[in-house]
PDB file of C-alpha atoms and ligand atoms in Angstrom:
ATOM      1  CA  UNK A   1    -165.328  -6.319 -37.882  1.00 88.00           C
ATOM      2  CA  UNK A   2    -166.886  -4.212 -35.139  1.00 96.00           C
ATOM      3  CA  UNK A   3    -167.437  -0.760 -36.760  1.00 95.00           C
ATOM      4  CA  UNK A   4    -166.079   0.911 -33.613  1.00 97.00           C
ATOM      5  CA  UNK A   5    -162.637  -0.392 -34.621  1.00 98.00           C
ATOM      6  CA  UNK A   6    -162.240   2.008 -37.535  1.00 95.00           C
ATOM      7  CA  UNK A   7    -158.544   1.570 -38.276  1.00 98.00           C
ATOM      8  CA  UNK A   8    -155.655  -0.909 -38.288  1.00 98.00           C
ATOM      9  CA  UNK A   9    -155.263  -3.191 -35.284  1.00 98.00           C
ATOM     10  CA  UNK A  10    -151.845  -3.705 -33.711  1.00 99.00           C
ATOM     11  CA  UNK A  11    -150.971  -6.206 -31.022  1.00 99.00           C
ATOM     12  CA  UNK A  12    -148.618  -4.658 -28.460  1.00 99.00           C
ATOM     13  CA  UNK A  13    -146.807  -7.353 -26.484  1.00 99.00           C
ATOM     14  CA  UNK A  14    -144.887  -6.314 -23.367  1.00 99.00           C
ATOM     15  CA  UNK A  15    -141.999  -8.801 -23.207  1.00 98.00           C
ATOM     16  CA  UNK A  16    -139.192  -6.954 -21.428  1.00 98.00           C
ATOM     17  CA  UNK A  17    -139.642  -8.357 -17.928  1.00 98.00           C
ATOM     18  CA  UNK A  18    -136.999 -10.344 -16.057  1.00 97.00           C
ATOM     19  CA  UNK A  19    -139.291 -12.916 -14.445  1.00 98.00           C
ATOM     20  CA  UNK A  20    -138.072 -12.250 -10.900  1.00 98.00           C
ATOM     21  CA  UNK A  21    -140.992 -14.104  -9.241  1.00 98.00           C
ATOM     22  CA  UNK A  22    -140.366 -17.142 -11.468  1.00 98.00           C
ATOM     23  CA  UNK A  23    -136.768 -17.354 -10.298  1.00 98.00           C
ATOM     24  CA  UNK A  24    -135.601 -19.208 -13.400  1.00 98.00           C
ATOM     25  CA  UNK A  25    -132.390 -17.198 -13.685  1.00 97.00           C
ATOM     26  CA  UNK A  26    -133.521 -15.866 -17.097  1.00 98.00           C
ATOM     27  CA  UNK A  27    -136.704 -14.151 -18.337  1.00 98.00           C
ATOM     28  CA  UNK A  28    -139.671 -16.475 -17.986  1.00 98.00           C
ATOM     29  CA  UNK A  29    -140.940 -15.781 -21.533  1.00 98.00           C
ATOM     30  CA  UNK A  30    -138.075 -18.028 -22.705  1.00 98.00           C
ATOM     31  CA  UNK A  31    -139.083 -20.989 -20.543  1.00 98.00           C
ATOM     32  CA  UNK A  32    -140.109 -24.080 -22.487  1.00 98.00           C
ATOM     33  CA  UNK A  33    -143.707 -25.309 -22.619  1.00 98.00           C
ATOM     34  CA  UNK A  34    -144.329 -28.464 -24.686  1.00 97.00           C
ATOM     35  CA  UNK A  35    -141.245 -27.875 -26.804  1.00 97.00           C
ATOM     36  CA  UNK A  36    -141.733 -24.174 -27.550  1.00 98.00           C
ATOM     37  CA  UNK A  37    -140.936 -21.101 -25.458  1.00 98.00           C
ATOM     38  CA  UNK A  38    -143.792 -19.219 -23.814  1.00 98.00           C
ATOM     39  CA  UNK A  39    -142.972 -16.377 -26.224  1.00 98.00           C
ATOM     40  CA  UNK A  40    -143.434 -18.615 -29.254  1.00 98.00           C
ATOM     41  CA  UNK A  41    -146.758 -19.916 -27.956  1.00 98.00           C
ATOM     42  CA  UNK A  42    -148.023 -16.379 -27.383  1.00 99.00           C
ATOM     43  CA  UNK A  43    -146.784 -14.979 -30.687  1.00 99.00           C
ATOM     44  CA  UNK A  44    -147.986 -17.931 -32.743  1.00 98.00           C
ATOM     45  CA  UNK A  45    -151.479 -17.354 -31.386  1.00 98.00           C
ATOM     46  CA  UNK A  46    -151.451 -13.618 -32.046  1.00 98.00           C
ATOM     47  CA  UNK A  47    -150.008 -14.081 -35.539  1.00 98.00           C
ATOM     48  CA  UNK A  48    -152.764 -16.583 -36.361  1.00 98.00           C
ATOM     49  CA  UNK A  49    -155.461 -14.029 -35.471  1.00 98.00           C
ATOM     50  CA  UNK A  50    -156.186 -12.468 -38.851  1.00 98.00           C
ATOM     51  CA  UNK A  51    -157.550  -9.046 -37.749  1.00 98.00           C
ATOM     52  CA  UNK A  52    -154.143  -8.153 -36.262  1.00 98.00           C
ATOM     53  CA  UNK A  53    -152.112  -6.157 -38.773  1.00 98.00           C
ATOM     54  CA  UNK A  54    -148.770  -6.324 -36.983  1.00 98.00           C
ATOM     55  CA  UNK A  55    -147.377  -7.486 -33.664  1.00 99.00           C
ATOM     56  CA  UNK A  56    -145.207  -4.940 -31.838  1.00 99.00           C
ATOM     57  CA  UNK A  57    -143.054  -6.655 -29.222  1.00 99.00           C
ATOM     58  CA  UNK A  58    -141.402  -4.624 -26.457  1.00 99.00           C
ATOM     59  CA  UNK A  59    -138.041  -6.326 -25.868  1.00 98.00           C
ATOM     60  CA  UNK A  60    -135.412  -5.390 -23.294  1.00 98.00           C
ATOM     61  CA  UNK A  61    -132.347  -3.807 -24.866  1.00 96.00           C
ATOM     62  CA  UNK A  62    -130.363  -6.309 -22.770  1.00 95.00           C
ATOM     63  CA  UNK A  63    -132.213  -9.362 -24.085  1.00 98.00           C
ATOM     64  CA  UNK A  64    -129.836 -11.787 -25.883  1.00 98.00           C
ATOM     65  CA  UNK A  65    -132.497 -14.500 -26.250  1.00 98.00           C
ATOM     66  CA  UNK A  66    -135.003 -12.711 -28.517  1.00 98.00           C
ATOM     67  CA  UNK A  67    -132.943 -12.964 -31.742  1.00 98.00           C
ATOM     68  CA  UNK A  68    -132.555 -16.721 -31.176  1.00 98.00           C
ATOM     69  CA  UNK A  69    -136.279 -17.262 -31.728  1.00 98.00           C
ATOM     70  CA  UNK A  70    -137.211 -18.044 -35.319  1.00 98.00           C
ATOM     71  CA  UNK A  71    -140.422 -16.085 -34.906  1.00 98.00           C
ATOM     72  CA  UNK A  72    -138.406 -12.925 -34.170  1.00 98.00           C
ATOM     73  CA  UNK A  73    -137.881 -12.475 -37.925  1.00 98.00           C
ATOM     74  CA  UNK A  74    -141.550 -12.902 -38.860  1.00 98.00           C
ATOM     75  CA  UNK A  75    -142.632 -10.266 -41.400  1.00 98.00           C
ATOM     76  CA  UNK A  76    -145.572  -9.104 -39.236  1.00 98.00           C
ATOM     77  CA  UNK A  77    -143.442  -8.646 -36.121  1.00 98.00           C
ATOM     78  CA  UNK A  78    -141.564  -5.485 -35.187  1.00 98.00           C
ATOM     79  CA  UNK A  79    -139.786  -4.692 -31.927  1.00 98.00           C
ATOM     80  CA  UNK A  80    -139.659  -1.624 -29.726  1.00 98.00           C
ATOM     81  CA  UNK A  81    -137.480  -1.032 -26.692  1.00 98.00           C
ATOM     82  CA  UNK A  82    -138.853  -2.310 -23.414  1.00 98.00           C
ATOM     83  CA  UNK A  83    -139.005   0.025 -20.454  1.00 98.00           C
ATOM     84  CA  UNK A  84    -138.133  -0.184 -16.772  1.00 97.00           C
ATOM     85  CA  UNK A  85    -141.789  -1.009 -16.001  1.00 98.00           C
ATOM     86  CA  UNK A  86    -144.459  -2.836 -17.966  1.00 98.00           C
ATOM     87  CA  UNK A  87    -146.399   0.384 -18.568  1.00 98.00           C
ATOM     88  CA  UNK A  88    -143.331   1.999 -20.154  1.00 98.00           C
ATOM     89  CA  UNK A  89    -142.892  -0.986 -22.432  1.00 98.00           C
ATOM     90  CA  UNK A  90    -146.530  -0.703 -23.445  1.00 98.00           C
ATOM     91  CA  UNK A  91    -146.200   3.051 -24.002  1.00 98.00           C
ATOM     92  CA  UNK A  92    -143.332   2.443 -26.435  1.00 98.00           C
ATOM     93  CA  UNK A  93    -145.413  -0.098 -28.333  1.00 99.00           C
ATOM     94  CA  UNK A  94    -148.462   2.152 -28.517  1.00 99.00           C
ATOM     95  CA  UNK A  95    -146.307   5.031 -29.776  1.00 98.00           C
ATOM     96  CA  UNK A  96    -145.066   2.803 -32.599  1.00 98.00           C
ATOM     97  CA  UNK A  97    -148.632   1.729 -33.396  1.00 99.00           C
ATOM     98  CA  UNK A  98    -149.610   5.381 -33.865  1.00 98.00           C
ATOM     99  CA  UNK A  99    -146.559   5.972 -36.068  1.00 98.00           C
ATOM    100  CA  UNK A 100    -147.496   2.997 -38.232  1.00 98.00           C
ATOM    101  CA  UNK A 101    -151.266   3.195 -38.254  1.00 98.00           C
ATOM    102  CA  UNK A 102    -152.160   6.815 -37.701  1.00 98.00           C
ATOM    103  CA  UNK A 103    -154.898   8.326 -35.592  1.00 98.00           C
ATOM    104  CA  UNK A 104    -157.474   5.581 -36.229  1.00 98.00           C
ATOM    105  CA  UNK A 105    -155.209   2.763 -35.075  1.00 98.00           C
ATOM    106  CA  UNK A 106    -156.325   0.471 -32.275  1.00 98.00           C
ATOM    107  CA  UNK A 107    -154.066  -1.587 -29.982  1.00 99.00           C
ATOM    108  CA  UNK A 108    -154.576  -4.987 -28.418  1.00 99.00           C
ATOM    109  CA  UNK A 109    -152.149  -5.192 -25.487  1.00 99.00           C
ATOM    110  CA  UNK A 110    -151.325  -8.747 -24.443  1.00 99.00           C
ATOM    111  CA  UNK A 111    -148.732 -10.044 -21.973  1.00 99.00           C
ATOM    112  CA  UNK A 112    -146.067 -12.261 -23.485  1.00 99.00           C
ATOM    113  CA  UNK A 113    -146.430 -14.220 -20.245  1.00 98.00           C
ATOM    114  CA  UNK A 114    -149.992 -15.295 -21.176  1.00 98.00           C
ATOM    115  CA  UNK A 115    -149.339 -18.037 -23.760  1.00 98.00           C
ATOM    116  CA  UNK A 116    -152.727 -19.780 -23.649  1.00 98.00           C
ATOM    117  CA  UNK A 117    -155.109 -17.022 -24.659  1.00 98.00           C
ATOM    118  CA  UNK A 118    -157.992 -18.353 -26.748  1.00 98.00           C
ATOM    119  CA  UNK A 119    -158.528 -16.749 -30.156  1.00 98.00           C
ATOM    120  CA  UNK A 120    -162.274 -16.996 -29.499  1.00 98.00           C
ATOM    121  CA  UNK A 121    -161.814 -14.794 -26.431  1.00 98.00           C
ATOM    122  CA  UNK A 122    -159.875 -12.239 -28.462  1.00 98.00           C
ATOM    123  CA  UNK A 123    -162.677 -12.270 -31.040  1.00 98.00           C
ATOM    124  CA  UNK A 124    -165.252 -11.717 -28.285  1.00 98.00           C
ATOM    125  CA  UNK A 125    -163.203  -8.756 -27.055  1.00 98.00           C
ATOM    126  CA  UNK A 126    -163.243  -7.188 -30.510  1.00 98.00           C
ATOM    127  CA  UNK A 127    -166.947  -7.895 -30.960  1.00 98.00           C
ATOM    128  CA  UNK A 128    -167.978  -6.476 -27.581  1.00 98.00           C
ATOM    129  CA  UNK A 129    -165.788  -3.405 -27.255  1.00 98.00           C
ATOM    130  CA  UNK A 130    -167.319   0.039 -27.434  1.00 97.00           C
ATOM    131  CA  UNK A 131    -165.517   3.358 -27.908  1.00 96.00           C
ATOM    132  CA  UNK A 132    -164.280   3.199 -24.294  1.00 94.00           C
ATOM    133  CA  UNK A 133    -162.282   0.074 -25.055  1.00 98.00           C
ATOM    134  CA  UNK A 134    -162.540  -3.305 -23.343  1.00 98.00           C
ATOM    135  CA  UNK A 135    -160.512  -5.875 -21.448  1.00 99.00           C
ATOM    136  CA  UNK A 136    -160.711  -9.603 -20.943  1.00 99.00           C
ATOM    137  CA  UNK A 137    -161.425 -10.307 -17.292  1.00 99.00           C
ATOM    138  CA  UNK A 138    -163.006 -12.859 -14.973  1.00 98.00           C
ATOM    139  CA  UNK A 139    -165.543 -12.388 -12.176  1.00 98.00           C
ATOM    140  CA  UNK A 140    -163.920 -13.609  -8.946  1.00 98.00           C
ATOM    141  CA  UNK A 141    -165.404 -16.760  -7.431  1.00 97.00           C
ATOM    142  CA  UNK A 142    -163.712 -16.665  -4.022  1.00 98.00           C
ATOM    143  CA  UNK A 143    -164.687 -14.478  -1.091  1.00 98.00           C
ATOM    144  CA  UNK A 144    -162.498 -11.358  -1.234  1.00 98.00           C
ATOM    145  CA  UNK A 145    -160.829 -10.035   1.897  1.00 98.00           C
ATOM    146  CA  UNK A 146    -159.149  -6.650   2.326  1.00 98.00           C
ATOM    147  CA  UNK A 147    -156.065  -6.815   4.547  1.00 98.00           C
ATOM    148  CA  UNK A 148    -154.968  -4.298   7.175  1.00 98.00           C
ATOM    149  CA  UNK A 149    -151.314  -3.329   7.738  1.00 98.00           C
ATOM    150  CA  UNK A 150    -150.864  -6.396   9.936  1.00 98.00           C
ATOM    151  CA  UNK A 151    -152.251  -8.795   7.346  1.00 98.00           C
ATOM    152  CA  UNK A 152    -155.449  -9.285   9.303  1.00 98.00           C
ATOM    153  CA  UNK A 153    -158.883  -8.957   7.742  1.00 98.00           C
ATOM    154  CA  UNK A 154    -160.002  -5.356   7.556  1.00 98.00           C
ATOM    155  CA  UNK A 155    -163.093  -5.994   5.432  1.00 98.00           C
ATOM    156  CA  UNK A 156    -164.893  -8.440   3.177  1.00 98.00           C
ATOM    157  CA  UNK A 157    -165.583  -6.923  -0.233  1.00 98.00           C
ATOM    158  CA  UNK A 158    -168.745  -7.457  -2.253  1.00 97.00           C
ATOM    159  CA  UNK A 159    -167.437 -10.020  -4.715  1.00 97.00           C
ATOM    160  CA  UNK A 160    -170.472  -9.619  -6.983  1.00 97.00           C
ATOM    161  CA  UNK A 161    -168.806  -6.542  -8.492  1.00 97.00           C
ATOM    162  CA  UNK A 162    -165.182  -7.700  -8.392  1.00 98.00           C
ATOM    163  CA  UNK A 163    -163.416  -8.929 -11.557  1.00 98.00           C
ATOM    164  CA  UNK A 164    -159.774  -9.797 -12.073  1.00 98.00           C
ATOM    165  CA  UNK A 165    -158.169  -8.263 -15.143  1.00 98.00           C
ATOM    166  CA  UNK A 166    -156.547 -10.401 -17.820  1.00 99.00           C
ATOM    167  CA  UNK A 167    -155.122  -9.465 -21.191  1.00 99.00           C
ATOM    168  CA  UNK A 168    -155.600  -8.662 -24.048  1.00 98.00           C
ATOM    169  CA  UNK A 169    -156.781  -5.153 -23.300  1.00 99.00           C
ATOM    170  CA  UNK A 170    -158.144  -3.286 -26.330  1.00 99.00           C
ATOM    171  CA  UNK A 171    -158.100   0.494 -26.809  1.00 98.00           C
ATOM    172  CA  UNK A 172    -157.876   3.252 -29.410  1.00 98.00           C
ATOM    173  CA  UNK A 173    -154.143   3.849 -29.776  1.00 98.00           C
ATOM    174  CA  UNK A 174    -154.339   7.619 -29.415  1.00 98.00           C
ATOM    175  CA  UNK A 175    -156.474   7.478 -26.257  1.00 98.00           C
ATOM    176  CA  UNK A 176    -154.182   4.915 -24.622  1.00 98.00           C
ATOM    177  CA  UNK A 177    -151.042   6.755 -25.747  1.00 98.00           C
ATOM    178  CA  UNK A 178    -152.252   9.960 -24.141  1.00 98.00           C
ATOM    179  CA  UNK A 179    -153.381   8.143 -20.974  1.00 98.00           C
ATOM    180  CA  UNK A 180    -149.887   6.622 -20.630  1.00 98.00           C
ATOM    181  CA  UNK A 181    -148.109   9.990 -20.477  1.00 97.00           C
ATOM    182  CA  UNK A 182    -146.833  11.298 -17.152  1.00 92.00           C
ATOM    183  CA  UNK A 183    -146.319   9.313 -13.966  1.00 96.00           C
ATOM    184  CA  UNK A 184    -146.941   5.598 -14.483  1.00 97.00           C
ATOM    185  CA  UNK A 185    -146.491   4.562 -10.841  1.00 97.00           C
ATOM    186  CA  UNK A 186    -149.286   2.170  -9.881  1.00 96.00           C
ATOM    187  CA  UNK A 187    -150.340   1.634 -13.484  1.00 98.00           C
ATOM    188  CA  UNK A 188    -150.262  -2.165 -13.714  1.00 98.00           C
ATOM    189  CA  UNK A 189    -152.576  -2.543 -16.674  1.00 98.00           C
ATOM    190  CA  UNK A 190    -153.803  -0.376 -19.562  1.00 98.00           C
ATOM    191  CA  UNK A 191    -157.316  -0.066 -18.173  1.00 98.00           C
ATOM    192  CA  UNK A 192    -156.036   1.629 -15.004  1.00 98.00           C
ATOM    193  CA  UNK A 193    -154.393   4.306 -17.132  1.00 98.00           C
ATOM    194  CA  UNK A 194    -157.643   4.819 -19.031  1.00 98.00           C
ATOM    195  CA  UNK A 195    -159.664   4.905 -15.802  1.00 98.00           C
ATOM    196  CA  UNK A 196    -157.309   7.613 -14.532  1.00 98.00           C
ATOM    197  CA  UNK A 197    -158.440   9.851 -17.374  1.00 98.00           C
ATOM    198  CA  UNK A 198    -162.096   9.138 -16.815  1.00 98.00           C
ATOM    199  CA  UNK A 199    -162.718   6.233 -19.193  1.00 98.00           C
ATOM    200  CA  UNK A 200    -164.766   3.184 -18.171  1.00 98.00           C
ATOM    201  CA  UNK A 201    -163.646   0.255 -20.320  1.00 98.00           C
ATOM    202  CA  UNK A 202    -165.968  -2.700 -20.821  1.00 98.00           C
ATOM    203  CA  UNK A 203    -165.378  -5.989 -19.020  1.00 98.00           C
ATOM    204  CA  UNK A 204    -165.517  -9.029 -21.335  1.00 98.00           C
ATOM    205  CA  UNK A 205    -165.491 -12.474 -19.693  1.00 98.00           C
ATOM    206  CA  UNK A 206    -162.518 -14.607 -20.682  1.00 98.00           C
ATOM    207  CA  UNK A 207    -161.396 -18.043 -19.520  1.00 98.00           C
ATOM    208  CA  UNK A 208    -159.400 -19.090 -16.462  1.00 98.00           C
ATOM    209  CA  UNK A 209    -156.866 -20.964 -18.623  1.00 98.00           C
ATOM    210  CA  UNK A 210    -155.609 -17.577 -19.881  1.00 98.00           C
ATOM    211  CA  UNK A 211    -153.105 -17.595 -17.027  1.00 98.00           C
ATOM    212  CA  UNK A 212    -150.169 -15.252 -16.603  1.00 98.00           C
ATOM    213  CA  UNK A 213    -147.185 -17.519 -15.989  1.00 98.00           C
ATOM    214  CA  UNK A 214    -145.692 -15.765 -12.962  1.00 98.00           C
ATOM    215  CA  UNK A 215    -144.443 -18.185 -10.277  1.00 98.00           C
ATOM    216  CA  UNK A 216    -142.898 -21.663 -10.642  1.00 98.00           C
ATOM    217  CA  UNK A 217    -146.116 -23.621 -10.081  1.00 98.00           C
ATOM    218  CA  UNK A 218    -147.721 -21.766 -12.999  1.00 98.00           C
ATOM    219  CA  UNK A 219    -145.615 -23.715 -15.473  1.00 98.00           C
ATOM    220  CA  UNK A 220    -147.191 -27.047 -14.506  1.00 98.00           C
ATOM    221  CA  UNK A 221    -150.596 -25.384 -14.659  1.00 98.00           C
ATOM    222  CA  UNK A 222    -149.832 -24.026 -18.116  1.00 98.00           C
ATOM    223  CA  UNK A 223    -148.764 -27.507 -19.234  1.00 98.00           C
ATOM    224  CA  UNK A 224    -152.057 -28.916 -17.934  1.00 97.00           C
ATOM    225  CA  UNK A 225    -154.195 -26.210 -19.553  1.00 98.00           C
ATOM    226  CA  UNK A 226    -152.369 -26.572 -22.871  1.00 98.00           C
ATOM    227  CA  UNK A 227    -153.036 -30.313 -22.789  1.00 97.00           C
ATOM    228  CA  UNK A 228    -156.710 -29.588 -22.068  1.00 97.00           C
ATOM    229  CA  UNK A 229    -156.888 -27.127 -24.974  1.00 97.00           C
ATOM    230  CA  UNK A 230    -155.299 -29.691 -27.297  1.00 95.00           C
ATOM    231  CA  UNK A 231    -157.494 -32.538 -26.037  1.00 91.00           C
ATOM    232  CA  UNK A 232    -154.291 -34.310 -25.053  1.00 78.00           C
ATOM    233  CA  UNK A 233    -155.684 -36.624 -22.348  1.00 70.00           C
ATOM    234  CA  UNK A 234    -152.324 -38.295 -21.777  1.00 72.00           C
ATOM    235  CA  UNK A 235    -150.729 -35.048 -20.573  1.00 66.00           C
ATOM    236  CA  UNK A 236    -153.743 -33.915 -18.571  1.00 66.00           C
ATOM    237  CA  UNK A 237    -152.845 -36.313 -15.746  1.00 66.00           C
TER     238      UNK A 237
HETATM  239  N1  CTP B 301    -140.418  -3.666 -17.535  1.00 96.96           N
HETATM  240  C1  CTP B 301    -141.268  -4.618 -17.957  1.00 96.96           C
HETATM  241  C2  CTP B 301    -141.841  -5.561 -17.039  1.00 96.96           C
HETATM  242  C3  CTP B 301    -142.690  -6.537 -17.520  1.00 96.96           C
HETATM  243  N2  CTP B 301    -142.947  -6.576 -18.855  1.00 96.96           N
HETATM  244  C4  CTP B 301    -143.807  -7.626 -19.405  1.00 96.96           C
HETATM  245  O1  CTP B 301    -145.118  -7.507 -18.863  1.00 96.96           O
HETATM  246  C5  CTP B 301    -145.728  -8.818 -18.811  1.00 96.96           C
HETATM  247  C6  CTP B 301    -146.371  -9.071 -17.460  1.00 96.96           C
HETATM  248  O2  CTP B 301    -145.421  -8.769 -16.477  1.00 96.96           O
HETATM  249  P1  CTP B 301    -144.963  -9.816 -15.338  1.00 96.96           P
HETATM  250  O3  CTP B 301    -145.795 -11.032 -15.328  1.00 96.96           O
HETATM  251  O4  CTP B 301    -144.800  -9.047 -14.072  1.00 96.96           O
HETATM  252  O5  CTP B 301    -143.521 -10.248 -15.886  1.00 96.96           O
HETATM  253  P2  CTP B 301    -142.123  -9.914 -15.207  1.00 96.96           P
HETATM  254  O6  CTP B 301    -142.008  -8.449 -14.940  1.00 96.96           O
HETATM  255  O7  CTP B 301    -141.070 -10.558 -16.053  1.00 96.96           O
HETATM  256  O8  CTP B 301    -142.228 -10.716 -13.826  1.00 96.96           O
HETATM  257  P3  CTP B 301    -141.615 -10.285 -12.411  1.00 96.96           P
HETATM  258  O9  CTP B 301    -142.493  -9.132 -11.924  1.00 96.96           O
HETATM  259  O10 CTP B 301    -141.778 -11.520 -11.571  1.00 96.96           O
HETATM  260  O11 CTP B 301    -140.189  -9.875 -12.651  1.00 96.96           O
HETATM  261  C7  CTP B 301    -144.636  -9.826 -19.106  1.00 96.96           C
HETATM  262  O12 CTP B 301    -144.837 -10.390 -20.405  1.00 96.96           O
HETATM  263  C8  CTP B 301    -143.348  -9.022 -19.034  1.00 96.96           C
HETATM  264  O13 CTP B 301    -142.353  -9.486 -19.932  1.00 96.96           O
HETATM  265  C9  CTP B 301    -142.403  -5.648 -19.744  1.00 96.96           C
HETATM  266  O14 CTP B 301    -142.647  -5.691 -20.960  1.00 96.96           O
HETATM  267  N3  CTP B 301    -141.573  -4.678 -19.274  1.00 96.96           N
HETATM  268  C1  LIG B 302    -151.784  -6.664 -17.097  1.00 96.96           C
HETATM  269  C2  LIG B 302    -152.074  -7.772 -16.110  1.00 96.96           C
HETATM  270  O1  LIG B 302    -151.690  -9.024 -16.645  1.00 96.96           O
HETATM  271  C3  LIG B 302    -153.548  -7.792 -15.809  1.00 96.96           C
HETATM  272  O2  LIG B 302    -153.829  -8.703 -14.767  1.00 96.96           O
HETATM  273  C4  LIG B 302    -151.302  -7.574 -14.794  1.00 96.96           C
HETATM  274  O3  LIG B 302    -151.663  -6.338 -14.201  1.00 96.96           O
HETATM  275  C5  LIG B 302    -149.802  -7.579 -15.007  1.00 96.96           C
HETATM  276  O4  LIG B 302    -149.188  -7.437 -13.738  1.00 96.96           O
HETATM  277  P1  LIG B 302    -147.620  -7.733 -13.625  1.00 96.96           P
HETATM  278  O5  LIG B 302    -147.253  -7.534 -12.191  1.00 96.96           O
HETATM  279  O6  LIG B 302    -146.944  -6.748 -14.548  1.00 96.96           O
HETATM  280  O7  LIG B 302    -147.453  -9.135 -14.065  1.00 96.96           O
END
């Protein structure tokens, strides 16, 4: 294990969203993908990654579906209350990680909505992090345009230094806990909270199949990528 990670490692899984952009009528983490819910795919992968001590899942207090999942009773899973925003859900999970693991605990924050994360990418994240923490991300390959108020092009950005953030995002629990205090408006990932307090997390290249299932067409894409990962030619078509 990377000596920088000098304490227990907890996965913190924000899973208290309502999936508004998916429009399924229920939270998207309970949509089915190849016979299992997105939540089960995500949790099965995290639970199979040995360096993770426990998985702390932030669940909405109004979520009737969570207890129906068999995995919800797994001995290495604990729940915390989700918040009104993703960052609040994460803050609750990180607080629990500190309570469980003490001041040397580290947290690996991963969206429940990203069911196809590769364990090899998570391992790379652990191997490559430094004391600032690290996130999985991907260099953008398209030309990036900045829009003006009228949705016309205001500028073309230098894409050579533009990456899009994925999850997991890996940080010392205490540092992230403290960075997540106060106003969380505009904090859409853990790295932005850490940047706000002067940290410069490392960027670790992941894979484009680590998609966040967000809008309806993402489900077909997830089905395709899962088939690719499983070498299931029949379902790749
Ligand atoms: N208050 C919230 C909002 C989101 N999430 C979680 O954060 C992850 C990424 O968020 P997103 O993709 O935006 O999910 P939703 O908020 O459900 O989607 P939408 O914005 O379309 O409602 C998801 O696993 C979601 O469950 C959370 O734990 N608590
Ligand atoms: C954390 C994240 O997945 C990194 O890209 C993203 O910021 C989550 O955004 P969302 O609007 O909460 O889905």
